[in-house]
XYZ file of C-alpha atoms in Angstrom:
751
model
C -34.484 -15.182 -12.949
C -31.479 -15.980 -15.081
C -30.102 -19.403 -14.524
C -27.285 -20.208 -16.218
C -26.426 -23.997 -17.425
C -22.632 -22.441 -18.043
C -20.283 -24.063 -15.698
C -17.945 -21.196 -14.684
C -13.688 -21.423 -12.613
C -14.451 -18.148 -11.667
C -16.421 -16.256 -9.196
C -20.252 -15.726 -9.939
C -21.816 -12.974 -8.214
C -25.241 -12.986 -7.220
C -28.232 -10.493 -5.578
C -29.793 -11.893 -2.854
C -33.304 -11.262 -1.128
C -35.517 -12.537 0.958
C -32.391 -12.327 3.786
C -33.675 -10.638 6.389
C -31.199 -11.136 9.500
C -28.089 -12.586 10.598
C -28.555 -15.981 11.177
C -30.262 -16.127 7.139
C -26.294 -15.135 6.244
C -24.817 -18.210 8.011
C -27.472 -20.415 6.727
C -27.175 -19.430 3.365
C -24.019 -19.501 3.162
C -23.604 -23.135 4.145
C -26.332 -24.074 1.620
C -24.610 -23.095 -1.121
C -21.501 -24.496 -0.130
C -22.271 -27.794 0.097
C -23.048 -27.549 -3.985
C -20.931 -29.839 -5.709
C -18.123 -27.780 -7.266
C -18.552 -24.727 -4.751
C -15.140 -24.141 -3.239
C -16.088 -20.814 -1.188
C -19.078 -19.076 -0.706
C -19.150 -15.372 0.856
C -22.654 -13.277 1.518
C -22.537 -9.410 2.499
C -25.735 -9.071 4.740
C -25.275 -5.461 4.417
C -25.187 -5.538 0.397
C -27.354 -8.522 0.192
C -25.023 -10.168 -1.970
C -22.986 -13.210 -2.554
C -20.299 -14.002 -4.375
C -19.525 -17.633 -4.972
C -16.088 -19.658 -6.077
C -15.487 -22.770 -8.184
C -16.439 -24.602 -10.956
C -21.358 -24.864 -10.434
C -23.678 -23.864 -12.126
C -24.613 -20.767 -10.868
C -28.635 -23.031 -11.014
C -27.806 -25.772 -9.324
C -26.679 -22.342 -6.533
C -29.812 -20.427 -6.393
C -31.705 -23.772 -5.693
C -30.111 -23.996 -2.858
C -29.804 -20.621 -2.114
C -34.168 -21.253 -2.321
C -33.984 -23.751 -0.311
C -32.370 -21.748 2.829
C -35.344 -20.263 2.011
C -34.097 -16.905 -0.026
C -34.632 -16.217 -3.103
C -31.336 -15.683 -5.905
C -30.679 -13.512 -8.905
C -27.223 -13.783 -10.893
C -26.276 -10.220 -11.275
C -26.022 -10.064 -15.066
C -24.393 -6.521 -15.134
C -20.749 -7.009 -17.007
C -19.367 -3.571 -15.672
C -19.352 -2.301 -12.069
C -20.856 0.200 -13.322
C -23.562 -1.476 -14.322
C -23.673 -3.686 -11.675
C -23.845 -0.415 -9.237
C -27.007 0.478 -11.556
C -28.690 -3.066 -11.378
C -28.405 -2.817 -7.426
C -29.864 0.613 -6.852
C -32.798 -0.471 -9.284
C -33.199 -3.272 -7.006
C -33.128 -2.124 -3.968
C -35.511 0.427 -4.921
C -38.354 -1.378 -5.972
C -37.501 -3.062 -2.840
C -38.608 0.180 -1.284
C -41.007 0.961 -3.044
C -42.509 -3.042 -1.554
C -41.898 -1.544 1.249
C -43.294 1.612 1.630
C -46.630 0.868 0.493
C -46.590 -1.957 2.874
C -45.181 0.580 5.254
C -48.445 2.379 4.582
C -51.027 -0.722 4.702
C -49.956 -1.498 7.664
C -49.648 1.945 9.136
C -53.049 3.062 7.782
C -54.681 0.438 10.596
C -51.965 0.375 13.600
C -51.871 4.330 13.980
C -55.959 4.466 14.124
C -56.273 1.391 16.601
C -53.080 2.833 18.483
C -54.848 6.119 18.580
C -58.175 4.318 19.910
C -56.624 2.693 22.457
C -54.584 5.346 23.811
C -57.977 7.414 23.968
C -60.276 4.791 25.882
C -58.121 3.037 27.706
C -59.945 -0.305 26.512
C -59.622 -3.145 24.043
C -62.273 -5.257 25.537
C -64.485 -7.608 24.279
C -67.488 -7.674 26.575
C -70.821 -7.424 24.611
C -72.017 -8.247 21.461
C -71.480 -4.634 19.848
C -67.804 -5.349 20.725
C -67.508 -8.477 19.902
C -69.141 -7.446 15.761
C -66.964 -4.671 15.649
C -63.262 -5.894 16.518
C -64.525 -9.286 14.163
C -64.364 -6.845 11.690
C -61.030 -5.205 13.080
C -59.418 -8.617 13.215
C -60.673 -9.046 9.377
C -58.851 -5.726 8.397
C -55.844 -7.027 10.458
C -55.998 -9.997 8.519
C -55.586 -8.639 5.490
C -53.443 -6.044 6.806
C -51.110 -9.123 7.960
C -51.386 -10.467 4.190
C -50.589 -7.246 1.915
C -48.196 -5.672 4.497
C -45.973 -8.393 6.498
C -46.940 -11.210 3.749
C -42.886 -11.905 3.012
C -42.157 -12.921 6.981
C -44.645 -15.790 7.242
C -43.789 -16.745 3.889
C -40.302 -16.861 5.296
C -41.339 -17.598 7.844
C -42.530 -20.236 6.922
C -39.513 -21.886 4.433
C -36.648 -21.438 7.536
C -40.264 -23.874 9.375
C -39.735 -26.261 5.893
C -35.555 -26.096 6.159
C -36.117 -27.165 10.315
C -34.264 -22.722 11.207
C -35.575 -20.286 12.637
C -34.835 -16.349 11.455
C -36.124 -12.494 11.930
C -38.738 -13.626 10.193
C -40.217 -16.706 12.563
C -39.834 -14.429 15.584
C -41.887 -11.487 13.161
C -44.530 -14.589 12.495
C -44.654 -16.275 15.714
C -45.012 -12.320 17.786
C -47.620 -11.709 15.548
C -50.176 -14.229 13.972
C -50.162 -15.538 18.179
C -50.726 -11.876 18.694
C -54.071 -12.176 15.819
C -54.891 -15.198 16.799
C -55.222 -14.645 20.640
C -57.276 -11.783 19.674
C -59.770 -13.694 17.317
C -60.369 -16.492 20.086
C -60.949 -13.788 22.480
C -63.513 -12.195 19.703
C -64.809 -15.214 18.740
C -64.814 -17.203 21.654
C -65.215 -14.484 24.463
C -66.985 -17.356 27.344
C -62.933 -19.198 26.826
C -60.615 -16.652 28.064
C -61.188 -15.541 31.573
C -63.458 -11.887 31.450
C -60.344 -9.848 33.286
C -58.303 -11.165 30.071
C -60.320 -10.388 26.657
C -58.136 -7.748 25.252
C -57.495 -7.924 21.848
C -54.271 -7.102 20.409
C -55.275 -6.386 16.707
C -53.162 -2.966 16.437
C -49.582 -5.104 18.433
C -49.660 -7.354 14.804
C -50.583 -4.770 11.998
C -47.878 -1.423 13.903
C -45.140 -4.762 14.499
C -45.295 -5.182 10.641
C -45.690 -1.370 9.750
C -42.705 -0.121 11.911
C -40.253 -2.906 11.054
C -40.959 -2.380 7.477
C -40.016 1.254 7.981
C -37.048 0.230 9.872
C -35.990 -1.718 6.809
C -36.808 0.884 4.486
C -34.453 3.211 6.707
C -32.022 1.170 7.344
C -31.504 0.472 3.104
C -31.850 4.151 2.673
C -29.063 4.337 4.872
C -26.954 1.205 3.362
C -26.770 3.462 0.015
C -24.242 5.768 1.540
C -21.688 2.334 2.070
C -21.224 2.767 -1.697
C -20.033 6.512 -2.160
C -15.751 5.149 -2.727
C -16.847 2.476 -5.653
C -19.021 4.719 -7.289
C -16.712 7.229 -7.217
C -13.680 4.607 -8.155
C -16.797 4.699 -10.967
C -16.776 8.537 -12.121
C -12.945 7.817 -12.311
C -13.487 5.904 -15.880
C -13.749 8.241 -19.211
C -16.491 7.380 -21.129
C -14.853 7.538 -24.358
C -11.419 6.834 -26.266
C -9.740 8.303 -28.971
C -8.605 5.364 -31.189
C -6.516 5.427 -34.233
C -6.995 3.199 -37.047
C -6.397 2.873 -40.274
C -4.714 6.362 -39.861
C -8.173 8.424 -39.209
C -9.060 9.358 -35.492
C -12.246 8.896 -34.095
C -14.189 8.077 -30.800
C -15.319 4.831 -29.100
C -16.728 4.013 -26.270
C -14.017 2.524 -23.853
C -15.290 -0.758 -23.697
C -15.009 -1.440 -27.423
C -11.030 -0.152 -27.277
C -8.812 -3.288 -28.072
C -5.815 -4.253 -26.702
C -2.785 -2.859 -28.711
C -5.212 -0.069 -29.986
C -3.646 3.492 -30.763
C -5.102 5.297 -27.956
C -5.037 9.947 -28.502
C -5.327 12.035 -25.536
C -5.601 15.933 -25.281
C -4.779 18.284 -22.289
C -7.369 17.742 -19.394
C -8.731 14.602 -20.476
C -9.129 11.226 -18.633
C -7.045 8.661 -19.386
C -9.450 6.526 -21.156
C -7.777 2.656 -20.443
C -4.175 1.730 -19.722
C -0.900 1.569 -21.523
C 2.474 3.105 -22.861
C 3.703 6.332 -23.863
C 4.897 6.115 -28.288
C 4.553 9.722 -28.799
C 4.656 13.551 -27.579
C 5.488 14.248 -23.728
C 2.885 15.454 -21.198
C 1.925 15.694 -17.437
C -0.343 13.580 -15.681
C -2.387 14.027 -12.497
C -1.736 10.732 -10.691
C -3.572 11.892 -7.648
C -6.240 9.491 -8.217
C -4.978 6.808 -7.201
C -1.619 7.579 -5.475
C -2.749 10.702 -3.745
C -0.226 13.033 -4.541
C -1.322 16.309 -6.276
C 1.943 16.880 -8.342
C 1.761 15.695 -11.441
C 4.574 13.069 -12.710
C 5.908 14.261 -15.993
C 5.634 11.197 -18.573
C 7.983 10.936 -22.163
C 8.134 8.055 -24.536
C 8.028 4.817 -22.987
C 6.448 6.006 -19.803
C 2.867 4.086 -18.714
C 0.063 5.285 -18.237
C -2.917 4.280 -15.448
C -6.662 4.670 -16.440
C -8.794 7.822 -14.744
C -5.763 9.387 -14.617
C -5.781 13.394 -16.312
C -3.495 14.226 -18.510
C -3.152 18.026 -17.957
C -1.220 19.972 -20.435
C 0.554 18.374 -23.112
C -1.060 15.717 -25.958
C 0.264 12.270 -26.668
C 0.405 9.207 -28.320
C 0.381 5.780 -26.055
C -0.351 2.181 -27.069
C -3.238 -0.072 -25.271
C -1.851 -2.605 -22.933
C -4.438 -3.032 -20.203
C -8.461 -2.774 -21.409
C -11.841 -3.762 -19.386
C -11.486 -5.280 -16.626
C -7.363 -5.789 -16.745
C -7.197 -1.276 -16.163
C -5.611 -0.812 -12.958
C -8.399 1.144 -12.014
C -11.386 -1.959 -12.545
C -8.792 -4.083 -10.201
C -8.737 -1.807 -7.708
C -12.376 -1.863 -7.917
C -12.951 -5.008 -8.034
C -10.388 -5.595 -5.091
C -12.712 -2.293 -3.216
C -15.665 -4.516 -4.198
C -14.275 -7.568 -2.605
C -12.925 -6.626 0.448
C -15.957 -4.895 1.395
C -17.567 -8.671 1.094
C -15.315 -9.480 3.212
C -15.843 -11.276 7.121
C -12.923 -9.865 9.520
C -12.910 -12.744 12.159
C -14.835 -10.940 14.479
C -17.741 -10.785 12.187
C -17.393 -14.036 12.017
C -18.345 -14.480 15.685
C -21.648 -12.516 14.864
C -22.456 -15.118 12.299
C -22.209 -17.794 14.214
C -24.567 -16.172 17.741
C -26.630 -14.996 14.858
C -27.547 -18.365 13.371
C -27.712 -20.171 17.328
C -29.378 -16.555 18.849
C -33.104 -17.189 16.862
C -33.767 -20.390 18.321
C -32.835 -19.384 21.769
C -34.945 -16.995 22.148
C -37.991 -19.162 20.858
C -37.238 -20.723 24.338
C -36.676 -17.762 26.026
C -40.173 -16.759 24.645
C -41.708 -19.686 25.787
C -40.334 -19.891 29.349
C -41.486 -16.725 29.643
C -45.362 -17.307 29.332
C -45.439 -20.052 30.936
C -43.820 -18.499 34.006
C -46.601 -15.640 33.670
C -49.358 -18.436 32.830
C -48.309 -20.387 36.394
C -47.277 -17.456 38.759
C -48.225 -14.119 37.346
C -51.153 -11.583 38.142
C -54.766 -11.671 36.576
C -54.683 -11.869 33.633
C -52.348 -14.484 33.425
C -53.603 -15.069 29.946
C -52.973 -11.941 28.779
C -48.972 -10.994 30.478
C -47.860 -14.527 29.112
C -48.650 -13.207 25.658
C -47.800 -9.999 25.949
C -44.468 -11.416 27.355
C -44.431 -13.815 24.566
C -45.311 -11.765 21.241
C -42.551 -8.764 23.385
C -39.485 -10.795 23.807
C -39.590 -12.931 20.331
C -39.833 -8.999 18.296
C -37.724 -6.906 20.490
C -35.070 -10.165 19.937
C -34.860 -9.834 16.178
C -30.989 -9.537 16.044
C -30.663 -7.623 12.370
C -29.047 -5.097 14.191
C -26.086 -7.708 14.801
C -26.339 -9.092 11.659
C -25.735 -5.535 10.403
C -22.201 -4.457 12.369
C -19.702 -6.081 11.011
C -20.401 -5.540 7.459
C -22.074 -2.258 7.554
C -18.681 -0.754 9.064
C -16.254 -2.747 6.891
C -18.220 -1.511 4.580
C -17.294 2.430 4.976
C -13.919 1.492 6.595
C -12.909 -0.094 2.791
C -14.054 2.818 1.408
C -12.411 5.266 2.568
C -9.341 3.266 3.024
C -9.628 3.126 -0.816
C -10.054 6.736 -0.516
C -6.961 7.401 0.544
C -5.047 5.272 -1.603
C -5.238 2.421 0.211
C -6.427 -0.888 -1.042
C -7.130 -3.396 1.643
C -7.718 -6.894 0.067
C -9.847 -8.722 2.616
C -11.422 -8.277 5.987
C -8.641 -10.489 8.031
C -6.193 -7.332 7.390
C -8.670 -4.740 8.038
C -8.649 -6.542 11.640
C -5.285 -6.899 11.812
C -3.432 -4.287 10.801
C -5.168 -2.804 14.318
C -2.961 -4.785 16.248
C 0.348 -4.154 14.714
C 3.264 -4.219 16.878
C 6.606 -4.686 14.849
C 7.030 -3.354 11.762
C 9.250 -4.388 9.460
C 10.789 -2.016 6.253
C 12.290 -3.146 3.174
C 15.001 -0.101 1.939
C 15.771 -0.017 -1.549
C 12.108 1.715 -2.942
C 10.034 1.915 0.366
C 11.610 4.123 2.434
C 14.441 5.404 -0.099
C 12.761 6.198 -3.945
C 14.567 3.043 -5.216
C 15.745 5.535 -8.142
C 19.319 5.685 -7.292
C 21.810 7.463 -9.224
C 25.371 6.407 -9.740
C 28.382 8.668 -7.489
C 31.666 7.380 -7.688
C 33.355 5.468 -10.122
C 36.709 4.097 -8.508
C 38.969 2.419 -10.670
C 41.975 -0.689 -11.060
C 45.091 -0.817 -13.248
C 44.568 -0.419 -16.781
C 41.142 0.331 -16.740
C 39.240 3.573 -17.270
C 35.633 5.334 -15.865
C 34.778 5.182 -19.309
C 34.921 1.744 -19.890
C 33.863 0.398 -16.742
C 30.501 1.733 -16.706
C 30.188 0.480 -20.632
C 30.899 -3.132 -19.136
C 28.913 -2.838 -16.114
C 26.167 -1.069 -17.847
C 25.632 -4.427 -20.956
C 25.751 -6.215 -18.331
C 23.388 -5.016 -16.354
C 21.191 -3.687 -19.024
C 18.567 -6.747 -18.957
C 17.796 -6.058 -15.244
C 14.912 -4.334 -13.638
C 16.322 -4.179 -10.589
C 17.170 -0.364 -9.557
C 20.680 -0.460 -9.196
C 21.870 -1.887 -11.994
C 18.645 0.928 -14.541
C 20.772 3.233 -12.376
C 23.933 2.588 -14.343
C 22.598 2.010 -17.253
C 20.978 5.319 -16.901
C 24.257 6.853 -15.535
C 26.044 5.419 -18.882
C 23.836 6.717 -21.459
C 23.676 10.391 -19.341
C 27.295 9.749 -20.289
C 26.590 8.994 -24.159
C 28.341 5.186 -23.852
C 26.137 2.726 -25.554
C 25.672 -0.742 -24.538
C 27.088 -3.548 -25.711
C 25.434 -7.279 -25.767
C 25.887 -10.123 -22.485
C 25.525 -13.661 -22.787
C 25.622 -15.884 -20.095
C 24.023 -14.014 -17.880
C 22.565 -15.186 -14.406
C 21.790 -13.487 -11.337
C 23.526 -15.218 -8.008
C 20.785 -14.233 -5.133
C 21.611 -12.163 -3.261
C 25.496 -11.593 -3.747
C 25.038 -9.727 -7.697
C 24.984 -11.289 -10.845
C 27.633 -12.775 -14.192
C 27.724 -12.280 -17.850
C 30.024 -12.534 -20.896
C 30.664 -9.016 -22.829
C 33.147 -9.334 -25.605
C 34.143 -12.491 -24.662
C 35.521 -10.880 -21.011
C 33.624 -12.958 -17.802
C 32.209 -10.202 -15.371
C 31.393 -10.380 -12.282
C 29.637 -7.536 -10.710
C 27.424 -7.576 -7.223
C 28.702 -7.282 -3.064
C 31.851 -8.451 -0.937
C 30.549 -11.655 -0.141
C 30.537 -11.962 -4.295
C 34.230 -10.671 -4.331
C 34.704 -13.560 -1.824
C 33.576 -16.768 -2.821
C 34.884 -16.549 -6.120
C 38.479 -16.325 -4.485
C 38.880 -12.214 -5.632
C 41.639 -10.134 -3.884
C 39.933 -6.460 -2.650
C 43.135 -5.454 -1.388
C 42.603 -2.154 -0.027
C 39.132 -1.228 -1.046
C 37.994 -2.708 1.110
C 37.931 -0.013 3.178
C 37.252 2.537 0.893
C 33.688 0.954 0.063
C 32.757 0.783 4.289
C 33.652 4.744 3.731
C 31.035 5.323 0.822
C 28.878 3.261 2.211
C 28.825 5.557 5.179
C 27.836 7.899 3.723
C 24.853 5.554 2.753
C 25.958 5.188 -0.657
C 25.689 1.435 -2.145
C 28.875 0.378 -3.165
C 29.844 -2.800 -5.701
C 32.578 -4.281 -6.430
C 33.305 -5.212 -10.636
C 35.516 -8.062 -11.479
C 37.069 -8.862 -15.173
C 38.421 -12.152 -15.745
C 38.847 -12.897 -12.084
C 40.783 -9.736 -11.459
C 39.315 -6.494 -9.236
C 38.807 -3.469 -11.605
C 36.979 -1.168 -9.798
C 33.689 -0.162 -7.513
C 30.616 1.798 -8.768
C 28.923 3.445 -5.633
C 25.295 3.954 -6.131
C 23.375 6.297 -3.666
C 19.523 5.695 -3.468
C 17.660 8.980 -2.167
C 15.387 8.904 0.816
C 11.864 9.646 0.205
C 10.737 13.658 1.541
C 8.014 11.730 3.603
C 9.577 9.045 5.133
C 11.020 10.017 8.481
C 8.318 12.882 9.084
C 6.481 8.532 7.800
C 8.694 6.599 10.734
C 7.800 8.946 13.252
C 3.499 9.263 13.354
C 4.329 4.992 12.989
C 7.111 4.631 16.351
C 4.245 7.645 18.112
C 1.730 5.487 17.819
C 3.953 2.717 19.833
C 4.726 0.534 16.003
C 8.269 -1.151 16.623
C 10.316 0.126 13.420
C 12.410 -2.344 11.724
C 14.482 -1.912 8.873
C 15.147 -5.243 6.211
C 17.990 -4.911 3.753
C 19.661 -6.778 1.214
C 22.274 -3.878 1.287
C 25.520 -3.878 3.176
C 25.690 -2.240 6.707
C 27.280 0.386 6.494
C 24.914 2.197 3.685
C 21.575 0.517 6.147
C 23.837 1.664 9.003
C 23.747 5.344 7.612
C 19.622 4.905 5.526
C 18.514 4.504 9.229
C 19.911 6.935 11.337
C 18.600 9.284 9.125
C 15.133 8.121 9.317
C 15.385 7.783 12.541
C 15.291 3.299 12.817
C 17.676 2.799 15.619
C 17.249 -1.648 14.497
C 18.140 -3.009 11.305
C 19.337 -5.788 9.587
C 21.593 -5.507 6.799
C 22.897 -8.263 4.052
C 19.742 -9.549 4.733
C 18.981 -12.511 1.660
C 15.537 -13.219 -0.144
C 14.454 -16.222 1.628
C 16.122 -14.780 5.184
C 13.659 -11.709 4.803
C 11.107 -13.797 5.650
C 13.571 -16.106 8.904
C 13.666 -12.222 10.234
C 9.982 -11.735 10.109
C 9.208 -14.706 11.699
C 11.629 -14.539 14.555
C 9.659 -11.629 15.502
C 6.417 -13.366 15.837
C 7.961 -15.847 17.713
C 8.987 -13.757 20.223
C 5.200 -12.687 19.899
C 5.095 -9.886 17.867
C 1.853 -9.050 15.395
C 4.421 -8.278 12.101
C 3.441 -5.571 9.764
C 5.638 -6.548 6.587
C 6.306 -3.264 3.742
C 8.093 -3.695 0.798
C 7.771 -3.117 -3.049
C 10.235 -6.032 -4.965
C 10.008 -9.534 -5.662
C 12.539 -9.925 -3.080
C 10.293 -8.965 -0.666
C 7.075 -11.473 -1.492
C 7.740 -14.561 0.664
C 8.416 -12.055 3.791
C 5.435 -9.634 3.012
C 2.921 -13.265 2.293
C 4.772 -15.102 5.896
C 3.567 -11.662 7.712
C 0.577 -11.129 9.642
C 0.226 -7.742 7.226
C 1.981 -7.336 4.295
C 1.872 -4.277 2.743
C 3.062 -3.638 -1.082
C 4.687 -0.443 -2.454
C 1.674 0.299 -5.201
C 4.549 1.635 -6.726
C 6.503 -1.949 -6.530
C 6.324 -5.252 -8.863
C 3.082 -7.211 -9.038
C 4.561 -10.002 -7.311
C 5.097 -7.961 -4.452
C 1.554 -6.439 -4.581
C -0.259 -10.200 -5.302
C 1.765 -11.428 -2.435
C 0.786 -8.259 -0.076
C -2.606 -8.077 2.076
C -3.130 -4.258 1.792
C -1.174 -2.301 -1.200
C -0.413 1.104 -0.571
C -1.137 3.190 -3.748
C 1.579 5.859 -3.168
C 4.903 5.374 -2.494
C 4.774 7.840 0.657
C 5.020 5.697 3.827
C 2.240 8.266 5.336
C 0.009 4.964 3.735
C 1.311 3.123 6.365
C -0.180 5.233 8.917
C -3.259 5.709 7.452
C -3.992 2.262 6.822
C -3.447 1.194 10.513
C -5.509 3.744 11.830
C -8.260 3.215 9.471
C -8.205 -0.194 10.995
C -8.301 0.842 13.751
C -11.292 2.800 13.477
C -12.607 0.191 11.455
C -12.602 -2.504 14.179
C -14.081 -0.024 17.065
C -16.964 1.330 15.057
C -17.698 -2.795 14.596
C -16.770 -3.698 18.605
C -19.778 -0.573 18.819
C -21.485 -1.642 17.238
C -21.542 -5.551 18.429
C -21.902 -3.782 22.060
C -24.775 -2.154 21.240
C -26.832 -4.605 19.319
C -25.377 -6.840 21.862
C -26.716 -4.962 24.989
C -29.762 -4.363 23.445
C -31.152 -7.422 22.138
C -30.272 -9.229 25.823
C -31.510 -5.950 28.421
C -34.300 -6.157 25.028
C -35.279 -9.564 25.753
C -34.460 -8.969 29.431
C -37.226 -6.781 30.008
C -39.836 -8.072 27.689
C -40.040 -10.937 29.843
C -40.619 -9.423 32.578
C -37.750 -8.409 34.613
C -38.621 -5.286 35.563
C -41.860 -5.799 36.305
C -42.038 -7.076 40.448
C -39.785 -3.686 41.080
C -40.609 -1.536 38.841
C -44.118 -2.561 37.482
C -42.534 -2.193 33.958
C -43.693 -4.567 30.830
C -43.007 -4.350 27.694
C -45.406 -2.991 25.126
C -45.097 -5.354 21.679
C -45.495 -1.758 19.657
C -42.857 -0.481 21.433
C -40.867 -3.888 21.194
C -41.810 -3.586 17.485
C -40.461 0.063 17.068
C -37.209 -0.431 19.611
C -35.934 -3.896 16.531
C -36.466 -1.447 13.911
C -34.402 1.289 15.039
C -31.873 -0.173 16.501
C -30.718 -1.569 12.576
C -30.757 2.161 12.061
C -28.709 2.390 14.712
C -26.017 0.326 14.178
C -25.850 1.491 9.838
C -25.477 5.345 11.425
C -23.060 4.920 13.545
C -21.274 2.755 10.931
C -21.641 5.336 7.992
C -19.272 8.069 11.097
C -16.812 6.490 9.831
C -17.545 8.411 6.265
C -16.068 11.218 8.455
C -12.595 9.324 10.116
C -9.553 10.934 8.709
C -6.490 8.992 9.409
C -4.259 11.878 8.577
C -4.563 12.671 12.911
C -3.788 10.331 13.953
């Protein structure tokens, strides 16, 4: 076991061993969160892993886990691939150990069960029977130690910590059955003759069946890592770098920042970077889901894992190792899989109280049978007590949520939808209103100059030169459109000074000794610039879905530049899809009302707000929330960040700014709004799956406990056998895991 004493302010990952049920989760999390320096601890019961944030030492965290009755090991892998390999190695070793223990238990349990079924008797009356069953009892004890030792150790540790878990139930049930049987064998006189029945087969079979259930659960759990495996498989293994005018291949973890890398046709992009030489087309479907290759020239960015289709290019590495886009995506998916939606936290709380309650029910059931049951009362009391303890194990309850979350988040990632946390996953299914930004979200965000209207002494060339120079330092899509238009006409930009952005209105600067203003009608009015009859011309342009921007030189109106931002090909279909699912779609834009109205009409949105400032966007979100709406906000720019953060669920277009992506709960790697409908569909399917799992687990436990306690005996004469209870408990967990894996076949496009 690695126990580091180095302090870390980053996230630490641990592999947990010995967590046997949902109640263990809250117990371990509470123990770790009490460690000095720990700010957050979250355990994934399905994966048996734990993430811990803060500045505590790993040794202190491991110690806390051990005090809680489990074992912890620092995840030592440096890469996600190594981490997955490490986890699979741990699971394989655990599976082999369980398999060995299962064979040991069943090799005794099955023959004893067969004997009981064939003869119908396991009574102790003669000296010969006492000797024979004594030997069987010793063999059973050996099996319990060899095959079920982990249950008894776990139960003992829980007892020392004044708590109870699945191990407590199994140890109590099997231990009681064995002790009773040995009393029957050694001291038959203290037991009524009709109650001299041994239950050695129950102790052996229960241990064997529960171990078998754990093996099957472990194997089924392995499928949930498919999404992570696929993402890791997208990474190139080597990169061809150029150093000292020499080209050679190195492992990708050896690539340094600013290295010059060559990529030939058919090769994967090994690290993130910017093209410096060459021309090619890149298959970015793994990031965006879009099948069409994207043309790349000098200055364009490349993402790790995308595939170079045609030309050979040189690029400079801008992000390597854990900083690449793909590495961040993998990390985001993994953390989301490890997080709990609110419904999952409820299951943890219930599990924590479930075991003690069950133990009380088991004791009460035994007392009722002993005092009011038929002869042999002692035997019936024992069977009831043991069966209640065995069948009530809340394994399925603990697995219900994390299994579904893991599969659902992974499924979404494959569709190009990155869900940041479990809460967003749950809330997305409840969205009633979706607010869409216009530029870059509904539209391409790559507008083109369509009209240049000049006033007075100035011509188009001069206006475009001054406007392009003014906007040359801006990354706003409309600004970039003007710069590109000037470049297309062979106009070289000059140098601007005293540049300042006026939020929600426009920009100002000085160029060639002239004071320039460029922005909307509000800005012109604020500065007292007379627009005359040109307002009507601007409105006519806006009615045609063009964005008119007013240009002033030395406080005099000089012209209008109109820019049109084409609507994305699939925006109309995606918006209809949202509306078809009963979601209220609202468009917000800082653009003028006429342009906004024209775009809204084209895409089928009846409700929109135009000329909205960044701070007003968040107010609009709050207004809808106050009306009882569960609001989703979708945007791509810095100006959308406040609204994305305050919305119930923020959706960022993956092609947008890093600020927007960081502010959002869900990132759509494609530029398409179909990702919204996909995300909501996956969210609904995952939540539905969780509810199915929880309902099944609750019903199983509730009904199982009642039947085991003997509720059906007065009516049908039915009393559950402890062995059957053990098998049912084991296979209930398997049922939950298999149901969660059904999500892997879910097709969001159909919804």
